[in-house]
């Protein structure tokens, strides 16, 4: 049995600041943790049962023969990875402070939090690099190898991070920008957006390769801007990156209207899509006080990533 009566873990949601699409082709990306958090509470059991209570579904089964359940696929993939190190079962309660329908990296947050809880329970390393390795392997298991891991890195480390897939690079940056986020009211699943972009790129491969290279150069400049707290430069680079996303074909009429309306607001230094595009959210650098016709998502950049707390009897 564990030496603890309960292990409490929280992980922040995340946003892509820059690097969408290009990160999948080896370019740098910037992402940030946000102050909407997801919590996981693990209570040890004396037997081999695993019980999971989540807003997405309920699960009960033996640790020795885990069953599949699509609603809890990421959680169960993490459990499977720690299974050899667990002497007894546990109960897992998962609660989110934000909706999974809005693009705040809910899958990454639940994967990060569950990984930290199970690592602590199994007596394994909870160092950020080790949590990231295990969590990314679980994501790739569920998504059949897809997923850059950018949102996972932001959830685990907190703040703003610079991230590269290969060779792996995760670098926490110094600055904490002020942001405003608006939801378009709809979103297309990321794999579907990626498939559309792949089809376009197949017709113009050289041009798309150059777009990804320019996206990477923009992110390198943005990395320096965040480290230097240079928000004017970051805003200009966000606008440049948005132009490149428009060239990829992932900006529709609604998103374009949101972007241009937000750019006209006082105090806004840059605006772009956050995420793969064709729906979901638009991110503004700075604070927006106007009453706009889109849903405002009240989040700010969070300095802290995964947090683990142990409770003893």
CSV table of C-alpha atoms in Angstrom, one decimal:
chain,number,residue,atom,x,y,z
A,1,UNK,CA,0.0,0.0,0.0
A,2,UNK,CA,1.0,3.6,-0.6
A,3,UNK,CA,2.4,5.7,2.3
A,4,UNK,CA,-0.1,8.3,1.4
A,5,UNK,CA,-3.9,8.4,1.9
A,6,UNK,CA,-4.4,10.6,-1.2
A,7,UNK,CA,-2.3,12.1,-4.0
A,8,UNK,CA,-3.7,15.4,-5.4
A,9,UNK,CA,-2.4,16.6,-8.8
A,10,UNK,CA,-3.4,19.6,-10.9
A,11,UNK,CA,-2.3,20.5,-14.4
A,12,UNK,CA,-3.0,23.6,-16.4
A,13,UNK,CA,-4.7,23.8,-19.7
A,14,UNK,CA,-2.6,25.2,-22.6
A,15,UNK,CA,-2.6,27.3,-25.7
A,16,UNK,CA,-0.5,27.4,-28.8
A,17,UNK,CA,1.0,30.9,-29.0
A,18,UNK,CA,2.8,30.1,-32.3
A,19,UNK,CA,4.1,27.2,-34.3
A,20,UNK,CA,0.9,25.5,-35.4
A,21,UNK,CA,1.4,23.1,-38.3
A,22,UNK,CA,5.1,23.9,-38.7
A,23,UNK,CA,6.0,22.1,-35.4
A,24,UNK,CA,5.1,18.8,-37.1
A,25,UNK,CA,7.8,19.5,-39.7
A,26,UNK,CA,10.6,20.0,-37.2
A,27,UNK,CA,10.2,23.8,-36.6
A,28,UNK,CA,10.1,25.5,-33.3
A,29,UNK,CA,6.7,26.2,-31.5
A,30,UNK,CA,5.7,28.4,-28.6
A,31,UNK,CA,3.0,27.4,-26.2
A,32,UNK,CA,1.8,28.5,-22.8
A,33,UNK,CA,0.0,27.1,-19.7
A,34,UNK,CA,-3.2,28.9,-18.7
A,35,UNK,CA,-4.8,29.4,-15.4
A,36,UNK,CA,-7.7,27.1,-16.1
A,37,UNK,CA,-6.7,23.8,-14.4
A,38,UNK,CA,-7.7,20.2,-14.3
A,39,UNK,CA,-7.4,18.2,-11.1
A,40,UNK,CA,-6.8,14.5,-10.4
A,41,UNK,CA,-7.2,12.9,-7.0
A,42,UNK,CA,-5.8,9.4,-6.5
A,43,UNK,CA,-6.9,7.3,-3.5
A,44,UNK,CA,-5.1,3.9,-2.9
A,45,UNK,CA,-7.1,0.7,-2.6
A,46,UNK,CA,-6.1,-2.5,-0.8
A,47,UNK,CA,-7.1,-4.7,-3.7
A,48,UNK,CA,-6.4,-4.7,-7.5
A,49,UNK,CA,-9.4,-2.7,-8.6
A,50,UNK,CA,-9.2,0.4,-10.6
A,51,UNK,CA,-12.1,2.9,-10.4
A,52,UNK,CA,-12.2,6.1,-12.4
A,53,UNK,CA,-14.8,8.8,-11.9
A,54,UNK,CA,-14.8,11.5,-14.6
A,55,UNK,CA,-17.2,13.9,-16.2
A,56,UNK,CA,-16.5,11.9,-19.4
A,57,UNK,CA,-17.4,8.5,-18.0
A,58,UNK,CA,-17.1,6.0,-15.1
A,59,UNK,CA,-14.8,3.0,-15.2
A,60,UNK,CA,-14.3,0.0,-13.0
A,61,UNK,CA,-12.0,-2.9,-13.7
A,62,UNK,CA,-9.1,-5.0,-12.6
A,63,UNK,CA,-5.5,-3.6,-12.7
A,64,UNK,CA,-4.5,-7.0,-14.2
A,65,UNK,CA,-6.9,-6.8,-17.2
A,66,UNK,CA,-7.5,-3.2,-18.2
A,67,UNK,CA,-10.5,-2.7,-20.6
A,68,UNK,CA,-10.7,-0.2,-23.3
A,69,UNK,CA,-13.0,2.8,-23.0
A,70,UNK,CA,-12.8,5.5,-25.7
A,71,UNK,CA,-13.9,8.4,-23.4
A,72,UNK,CA,-11.1,7.6,-21.0
A,73,UNK,CA,-8.5,6.5,-23.6
A,74,UNK,CA,-5.7,8.8,-22.5
A,75,UNK,CA,-6.2,8.0,-18.8
A,76,UNK,CA,-6.2,4.3,-19.4
A,77,UNK,CA,-3.1,4.5,-21.7
A,78,UNK,CA,-1.3,6.1,-18.8
A,79,UNK,CA,-2.5,3.5,-16.3
A,80,UNK,CA,-1.3,0.8,-18.7
A,81,UNK,CA,2.3,2.3,-18.6
A,82,UNK,CA,2.5,2.2,-14.8
A,83,UNK,CA,0.7,-1.1,-14.4
A,84,UNK,CA,3.9,-3.1,-13.9
A,85,UNK,CA,5.0,-0.9,-11.0
A,86,UNK,CA,1.7,-0.9,-9.1
A,87,UNK,CA,1.2,-3.3,-6.2
A,88,UNK,CA,-2.5,-2.4,-5.6
A,89,UNK,CA,-5.3,-0.6,-7.3
A,90,UNK,CA,-6.6,2.9,-6.8
A,91,UNK,CA,-9.6,5.2,-7.3
A,92,UNK,CA,-9.1,8.2,-9.6
A,93,UNK,CA,-11.4,11.3,-9.5
A,94,UNK,CA,-10.9,13.7,-12.4
A,95,UNK,CA,-12.4,17.2,-12.4
A,96,UNK,CA,-11.8,19.9,-15.0
A,97,UNK,CA,-12.1,23.7,-14.5
A,98,UNK,CA,-12.7,24.1,-18.2
A,99,UNK,CA,-14.8,22.5,-21.0
A,100,UNK,CA,-13.2,19.9,-23.3
A,101,UNK,CA,-15.1,21.5,-26.2
A,102,UNK,CA,-12.9,24.7,-26.1
A,103,UNK,CA,-9.3,24.3,-27.3
A,104,UNK,CA,-7.4,24.6,-24.0
A,105,UNK,CA,-5.6,21.3,-24.3
A,106,UNK,CA,-7.9,19.3,-22.1
A,107,UNK,CA,-6.5,16.0,-23.4
A,108,UNK,CA,-3.0,17.1,-22.6
A,109,UNK,CA,-3.9,18.3,-19.2
A,110,UNK,CA,-5.6,15.1,-18.1
A,111,UNK,CA,-2.8,13.1,-19.5
A,112,UNK,CA,-0.2,15.2,-17.7
A,113,UNK,CA,-2.1,15.1,-14.4
A,114,UNK,CA,-2.8,11.4,-14.5
A,115,UNK,CA,0.8,10.7,-15.4
A,116,UNK,CA,2.0,12.7,-12.4
A,117,UNK,CA,-0.5,11.0,-10.1
A,118,UNK,CA,0.4,7.5,-11.2
A,119,UNK,CA,4.2,8.2,-11.2
A,120,UNK,CA,3.9,9.4,-7.6
A,121,UNK,CA,1.8,6.4,-6.6
A,122,UNK,CA,4.1,3.9,-8.3
A,123,UNK,CA,7.2,5.4,-6.7
A,124,UNK,CA,8.5,6.4,-10.1
A,125,UNK,CA,10.2,9.7,-11.1
A,126,UNK,CA,8.0,12.8,-11.2
A,127,UNK,CA,10.7,14.9,-12.9
A,128,UNK,CA,9.2,17.0,-15.7
A,129,UNK,CA,11.3,15.3,-18.4
A,130,UNK,CA,10.2,11.8,-17.2
A,131,UNK,CA,6.6,12.8,-16.9
A,132,UNK,CA,6.8,14.2,-20.5
A,133,UNK,CA,8.3,11.0,-21.9
A,134,UNK,CA,5.6,8.8,-20.4
A,135,UNK,CA,2.7,11.2,-21.2
A,136,UNK,CA,3.7,11.6,-24.8
A,137,UNK,CA,4.1,7.8,-25.3
A,138,UNK,CA,0.5,7.5,-23.9
A,139,UNK,CA,-0.8,10.2,-26.3
A,140,UNK,CA,1.0,8.5,-29.3
A,141,UNK,CA,-0.5,5.2,-28.3
A,142,UNK,CA,-4.1,6.6,-28.4
A,143,UNK,CA,-3.5,8.8,-31.5
A,144,UNK,CA,-1.6,6.2,-33.4
A,145,UNK,CA,1.6,8.1,-33.4
A,146,UNK,CA,0.1,11.6,-34.0
A,147,UNK,CA,0.6,14.6,-31.7
A,148,UNK,CA,3.6,16.9,-31.4
A,149,UNK,CA,3.5,17.0,-27.6
A,150,UNK,CA,3.6,20.9,-27.5
A,151,UNK,CA,0.5,21.2,-25.3
A,152,UNK,CA,1.9,18.4,-23.0
A,153,UNK,CA,5.1,20.3,-22.5
A,154,UNK,CA,3.3,23.5,-21.6
A,155,UNK,CA,1.0,21.7,-19.2
A,156,UNK,CA,3.9,20.0,-17.4
A,157,UNK,CA,6.3,22.9,-17.3
A,158,UNK,CA,4.0,25.9,-17.0
A,159,UNK,CA,4.6,29.5,-18.2
A,160,UNK,CA,5.6,29.9,-21.8
A,161,UNK,CA,7.8,27.3,-23.4
A,162,UNK,CA,9.7,26.9,-26.7
A,163,UNK,CA,9.4,23.4,-28.0
A,164,UNK,CA,10.8,21.4,-30.9
A,165,UNK,CA,9.9,17.8,-31.6
A,166,UNK,CA,13.2,16.5,-33.0
A,167,UNK,CA,15.7,16.8,-31.7
A,168,UNK,CA,13.6,17.4,-28.6
A,169,UNK,CA,13.9,20.8,-27.1
A,170,UNK,CA,11.8,22.2,-24.2
A,171,UNK,CA,12.9,25.6,-23.0
A,172,UNK,CA,11.0,27.6,-20.4
A,173,UNK,CA,10.9,31.3,-21.4
A,174,UNK,CA,11.1,34.3,-19.1
A,175,UNK,CA,8.1,36.4,-20.2
A,176,UNK,CA,4.5,36.0,-19.2
A,177,UNK,CA,2.3,37.9,-21.7
A,178,UNK,CA,-1.1,39.2,-21.1
A,179,UNK,CA,-3.7,37.5,-23.4
A,180,UNK,CA,-7.3,37.6,-24.5
A,181,UNK,CA,-9.0,34.5,-26.0
A,182,UNK,CA,-12.2,34.2,-28.0
A,183,UNK,CA,-14.1,31.1,-29.1
A,184,UNK,CA,-15.5,31.1,-32.6
A,185,UNK,CA,-18.4,28.8,-31.6
A,186,UNK,CA,-17.3,25.8,-33.6
A,187,UNK,CA,-14.2,23.8,-34.4
A,188,UNK,CA,-12.9,21.1,-36.8
A,189,UNK,CA,-11.0,18.2,-35.3
A,190,UNK,CA,-7.2,18.8,-35.6
A,191,UNK,CA,-6.6,15.5,-37.6
A,192,UNK,CA,-9.2,16.6,-40.1
A,193,UNK,CA,-7.6,20.1,-40.5
A,194,UNK,CA,-4.2,18.4,-40.9
A,195,UNK,CA,-5.5,16.1,-43.6
A,196,UNK,CA,-6.9,19.1,-45.5
A,197,UNK,CA,-3.6,20.9,-45.3
A,198,UNK,CA,-1.7,17.8,-46.4
A,199,UNK,CA,-3.9,17.6,-49.5
A,200,UNK,CA,-3.1,21.2,-50.3
A,201,UNK,CA,0.6,20.7,-49.7
A,202,UNK,CA,0.7,17.7,-52.0
A,203,UNK,CA,-0.3,20.0,-54.9
A,204,UNK,CA,2.3,22.7,-54.0
A,205,UNK,CA,5.0,20.9,-52.0
A,206,UNK,CA,7.9,23.4,-52.5
A,207,UNK,CA,5.7,26.3,-51.5
A,208,UNK,CA,4.4,24.7,-48.4
A,209,UNK,CA,7.8,23.6,-47.3
A,210,UNK,CA,8.8,27.3,-47.6
A,211,UNK,CA,5.8,28.3,-45.5
A,212,UNK,CA,6.8,25.9,-42.7
A,213,UNK,CA,10.4,27.3,-42.9
A,214,UNK,CA,9.1,30.9,-42.6
A,215,UNK,CA,6.9,29.8,-39.7
A,216,UNK,CA,9.9,28.4,-37.9
A,217,UNK,CA,11.9,31.6,-38.5
A,218,UNK,CA,8.9,33.6,-37.1
A,219,UNK,CA,8.9,31.4,-34.0
A,220,UNK,CA,12.6,31.9,-33.4
A,221,UNK,CA,12.1,35.6,-33.4
A,222,UNK,CA,9.1,35.3,-31.1
A,223,UNK,CA,11.1,33.2,-28.7
A,224,UNK,CA,13.6,36.1,-28.3
A,225,UNK,CA,10.7,38.5,-27.9
A,226,UNK,CA,9.1,36.6,-25.0
A,227,UNK,CA,12.4,36.2,-23.3
A,228,UNK,CA,12.9,39.9,-23.5
A,229,UNK,CA,9.3,40.8,-22.5
A,230,UNK,CA,9.1,42.7,-25.8
A,231,UNK,CA,5.3,42.6,-26.4
A,232,UNK,CA,5.4,45.0,-29.4
A,233,UNK,CA,7.7,42.6,-31.3
A,234,UNK,CA,5.7,39.6,-30.2
A,235,UNK,CA,2.5,41.2,-31.5
A,236,UNK,CA,4.0,42.0,-34.9
A,237,UNK,CA,5.3,38.4,-35.1
A,238,UNK,CA,1.8,37.0,-34.2
A,239,UNK,CA,0.4,39.0,-37.1
A,240,UNK,CA,3.1,37.7,-39.5
A,241,UNK,CA,2.4,34.1,-38.4
A,242,UNK,CA,-1.3,34.6,-38.9
A,243,UNK,CA,-0.6,35.6,-42.5
A,244,UNK,CA,1.3,32.4,-43.0
A,245,UNK,CA,-1.6,30.3,-41.5
A,246,UNK,CA,-3.9,32.1,-43.9
A,247,UNK,CA,-1.6,31.0,-46.7
A,248,UNK,CA,-1.9,27.4,-45.5
A,249,UNK,CA,-5.6,27.7,-46.0
A,250,UNK,CA,-6.8,27.3,-42.3
A,251,UNK,CA,-8.4,30.7,-41.8
A,252,UNK,CA,-12.1,30.9,-42.7
A,253,UNK,CA,-14.4,33.9,-43.0
A,254,UNK,CA,-15.5,33.9,-39.3
A,255,UNK,CA,-11.9,33.7,-38.0
A,256,UNK,CA,-10.8,36.4,-40.4
A,257,UNK,CA,-13.6,38.7,-39.1
A,258,UNK,CA,-12.6,38.0,-35.5
A,259,UNK,CA,-8.9,38.7,-36.2
A,260,UNK,CA,-9.5,42.0,-37.9
A,261,UNK,CA,-12.0,43.2,-35.4
A,262,UNK,CA,-9.7,42.3,-32.5
A,263,UNK,CA,-6.7,44.0,-34.2
A,264,UNK,CA,-8.7,47.3,-34.2
A,265,UNK,CA,-9.1,47.2,-30.4
A,266,UNK,CA,-7.0,49.6,-28.2
A,267,UNK,CA,-4.3,47.8,-26.3
A,268,UNK,CA,-4.1,44.8,-28.7
A,269,UNK,CA,-0.7,44.3,-30.2
A,270,UNK,CA,-1.2,41.2,-32.2
A,271,UNK,CA,-3.9,38.6,-33.1
A,272,UNK,CA,-3.9,35.1,-34.6
A,273,UNK,CA,-5.6,31.8,-34.6
A,274,UNK,CA,-4.6,29.6,-31.7
A,275,UNK,CA,-4.6,25.9,-32.8
A,276,UNK,CA,-4.9,24.2,-36.1
A,277,UNK,CA,-7.6,26.6,-37.5
A,278,UNK,CA,-10.9,26.3,-39.3
A,279,UNK,CA,-12.7,27.1,-36.1
A,280,UNK,CA,-11.8,27.0,-32.4
A,281,UNK,CA,-10.1,30.1,-30.8
A,282,UNK,CA,-8.5,33.4,-31.7
A,283,UNK,CA,-5.8,34.7,-29.5
A,284,UNK,CA,-5.1,38.4,-28.9
A,285,UNK,CA,-2.0,39.8,-27.2
A,286,UNK,CA,-3.2,42.3,-24.7
A,287,UNK,CA,-6.5,42.9,-22.8
A,288,UNK,CA,-9.7,43.5,-24.7
A,289,UNK,CA,-12.5,45.4,-22.8
A,290,UNK,CA,-15.0,45.8,-25.7
A,291,UNK,CA,-18.3,43.8,-25.8
A,292,UNK,CA,-17.7,41.6,-28.8
A,293,UNK,CA,-20.2,39.1,-30.4
A,294,UNK,CA,-18.0,36.0,-29.6
A,295,UNK,CA,-17.5,34.0,-26.5
A,296,UNK,CA,-14.7,35.3,-24.3
A,297,UNK,CA,-12.7,32.6,-22.6
A,298,UNK,CA,-11.3,34.3,-19.4
A,299,UNK,CA,-7.8,32.9,-19.2
A,300,UNK,CA,-4.3,34.2,-18.5
A,301,UNK,CA,-0.9,32.7,-18.8
A,302,UNK,CA,-0.1,30.5,-15.7
A,303,UNK,CA,3.4,30.4,-14.3
A,304,UNK,CA,3.1,27.0,-12.8
A,305,UNK,CA,2.7,23.6,-14.5
A,306,UNK,CA,1.9,20.3,-12.9
A,307,UNK,CA,1.6,20.4,-9.1
A,308,UNK,CA,1.6,17.4,-6.8
A,309,UNK,CA,0.4,17.3,-3.3
A,310,UNK,CA,0.6,14.3,-0.9
A,311,UNK,CA,-1.8,13.7,2.0
A,312,UNK,CA,-1.0,11.3,4.8
A,313,UNK,CA,-3.3,9.6,7.3
